[in-house]
CSV table of C-alpha atoms in Angstrom, one decimal:
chain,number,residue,atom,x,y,z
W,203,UNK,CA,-23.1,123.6,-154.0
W,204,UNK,CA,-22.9,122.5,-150.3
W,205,UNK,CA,-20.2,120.3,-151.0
W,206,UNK,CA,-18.1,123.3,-152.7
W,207,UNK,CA,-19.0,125.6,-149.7
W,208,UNK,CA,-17.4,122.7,-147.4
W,209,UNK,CA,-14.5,122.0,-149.2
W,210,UNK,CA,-13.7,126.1,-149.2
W,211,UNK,CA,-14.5,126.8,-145.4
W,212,UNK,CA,-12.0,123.2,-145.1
W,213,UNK,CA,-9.1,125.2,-146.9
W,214,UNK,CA,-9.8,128.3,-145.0
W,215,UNK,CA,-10.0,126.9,-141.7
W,216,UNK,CA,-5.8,126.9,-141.0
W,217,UNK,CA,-5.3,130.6,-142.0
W,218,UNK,CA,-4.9,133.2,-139.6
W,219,UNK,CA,-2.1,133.9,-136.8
W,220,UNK,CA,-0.9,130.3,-137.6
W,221,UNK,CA,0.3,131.4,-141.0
W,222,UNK,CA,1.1,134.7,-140.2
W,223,UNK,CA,3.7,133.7,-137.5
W,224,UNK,CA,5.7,130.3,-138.4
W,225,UNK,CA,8.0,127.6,-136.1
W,226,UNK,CA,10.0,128.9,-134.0
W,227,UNK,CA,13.6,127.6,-135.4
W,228,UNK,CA,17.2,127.9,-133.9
W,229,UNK,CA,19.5,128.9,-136.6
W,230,UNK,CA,23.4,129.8,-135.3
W,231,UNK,CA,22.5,129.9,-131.4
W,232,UNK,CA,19.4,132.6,-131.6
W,233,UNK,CA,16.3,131.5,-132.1
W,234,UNK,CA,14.3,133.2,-135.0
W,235,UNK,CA,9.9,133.4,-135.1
W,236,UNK,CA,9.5,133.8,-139.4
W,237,UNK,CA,6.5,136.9,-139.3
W,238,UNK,CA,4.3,137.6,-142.9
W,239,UNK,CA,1.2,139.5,-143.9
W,240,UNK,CA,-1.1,137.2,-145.0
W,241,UNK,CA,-4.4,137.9,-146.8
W,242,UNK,CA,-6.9,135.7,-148.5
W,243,UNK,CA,-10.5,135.7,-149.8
W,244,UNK,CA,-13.0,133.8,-151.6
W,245,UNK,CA,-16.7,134.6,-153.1
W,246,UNK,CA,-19.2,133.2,-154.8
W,247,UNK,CA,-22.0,133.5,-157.6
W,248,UNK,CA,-25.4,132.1,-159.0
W,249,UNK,CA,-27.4,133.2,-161.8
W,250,UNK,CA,-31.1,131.8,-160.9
W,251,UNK,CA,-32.7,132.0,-164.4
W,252,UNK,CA,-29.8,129.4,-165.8
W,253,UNK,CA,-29.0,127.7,-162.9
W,254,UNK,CA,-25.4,128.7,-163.7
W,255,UNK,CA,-22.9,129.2,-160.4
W,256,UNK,CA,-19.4,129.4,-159.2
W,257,UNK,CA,-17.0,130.9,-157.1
W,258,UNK,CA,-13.2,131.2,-156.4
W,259,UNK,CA,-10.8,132.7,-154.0
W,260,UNK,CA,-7.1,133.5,-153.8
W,261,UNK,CA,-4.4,135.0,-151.5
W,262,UNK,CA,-0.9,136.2,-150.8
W,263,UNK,CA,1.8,136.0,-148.4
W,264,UNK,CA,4.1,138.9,-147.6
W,265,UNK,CA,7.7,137.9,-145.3
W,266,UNK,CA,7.5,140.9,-143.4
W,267,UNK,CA,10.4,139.6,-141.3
W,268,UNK,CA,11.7,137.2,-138.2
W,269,UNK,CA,11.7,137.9,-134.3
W,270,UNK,CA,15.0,137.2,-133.3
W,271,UNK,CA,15.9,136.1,-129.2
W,272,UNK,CA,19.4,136.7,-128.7
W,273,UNK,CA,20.2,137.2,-124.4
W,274,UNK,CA,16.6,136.3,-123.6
W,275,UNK,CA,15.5,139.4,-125.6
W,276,UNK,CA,13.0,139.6,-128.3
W,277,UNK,CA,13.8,142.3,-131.3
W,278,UNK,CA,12.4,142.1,-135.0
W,279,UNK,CA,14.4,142.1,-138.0
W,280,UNK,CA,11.8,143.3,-140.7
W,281,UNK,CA,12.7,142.6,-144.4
W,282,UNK,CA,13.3,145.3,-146.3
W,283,UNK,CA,12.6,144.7,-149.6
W,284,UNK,CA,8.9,143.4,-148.4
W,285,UNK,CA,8.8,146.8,-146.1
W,286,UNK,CA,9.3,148.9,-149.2
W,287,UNK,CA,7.3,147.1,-151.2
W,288,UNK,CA,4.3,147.1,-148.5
W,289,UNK,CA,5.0,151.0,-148.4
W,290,UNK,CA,4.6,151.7,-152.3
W,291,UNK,CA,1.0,151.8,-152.2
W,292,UNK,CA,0.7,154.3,-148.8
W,293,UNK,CA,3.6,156.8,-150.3
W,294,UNK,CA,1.5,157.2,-153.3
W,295,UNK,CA,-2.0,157.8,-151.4
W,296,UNK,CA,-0.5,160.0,-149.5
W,297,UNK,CA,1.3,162.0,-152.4
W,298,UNK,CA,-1.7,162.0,-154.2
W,299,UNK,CA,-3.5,163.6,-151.1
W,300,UNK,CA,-1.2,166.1,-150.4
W,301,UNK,CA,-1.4,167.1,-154.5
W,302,UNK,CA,-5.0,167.4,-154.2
W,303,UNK,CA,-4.6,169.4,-150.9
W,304,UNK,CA,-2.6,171.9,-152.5
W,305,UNK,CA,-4.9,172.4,-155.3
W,306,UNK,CA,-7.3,173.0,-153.2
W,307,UNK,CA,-5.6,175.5,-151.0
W,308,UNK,CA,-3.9,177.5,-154.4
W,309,UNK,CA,-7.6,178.4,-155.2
């Protein structure tokens, strides 16, 4: 089990800003900075009257966009397909909210 625990904290170790940001690279004259969402997570199990165990993890990785330098100025592109797919999920808690608010309010 230790040796399971070690080879996950291992795999886990480079994720963070370094994933979420990539290389700077220099495409046409402007330099671009690739930006994502990135989300992972892992867990774990035992069941002490069998000895039986095990675990698992997973993750994504959302291209939000690029920072683009052009005349020493920073600006972000963001990619609009991942944008609108990112927003799905708010648009309907929020419609869902505002349905429930006015059911509330009609009575």
């Amino acid at each position: 089990m230790a040796d399971t625990l070690a080879s996950l904290a291992d795999s886990f170790k480079n994720m963070g800003v370094a994933r979420a940001y990539g290389p700077p690279l220099n495409l046409g004259g402007e330099e671009i900075v690739p930006v994502a969402l990135v989300s992972f997570g892992f867990g774990g199990g035992t069941e002490s009257e069998q000895g039986a165990s095990g675990g698992g993890g997973g993750g994504f990785v959302v291209p939000l966009g690029v920072y683009r330098t052009v005349n020493g100025h920073a600006t972000f592109r963001p990619n609009t397909i991942a944008t609108l797919v990112c927003l799905v999920p708010l648009v309907s808690v929020a419609g869902a909210a505002i349905r429930k608010a006015l059911r509330v309010a009609r009575k």
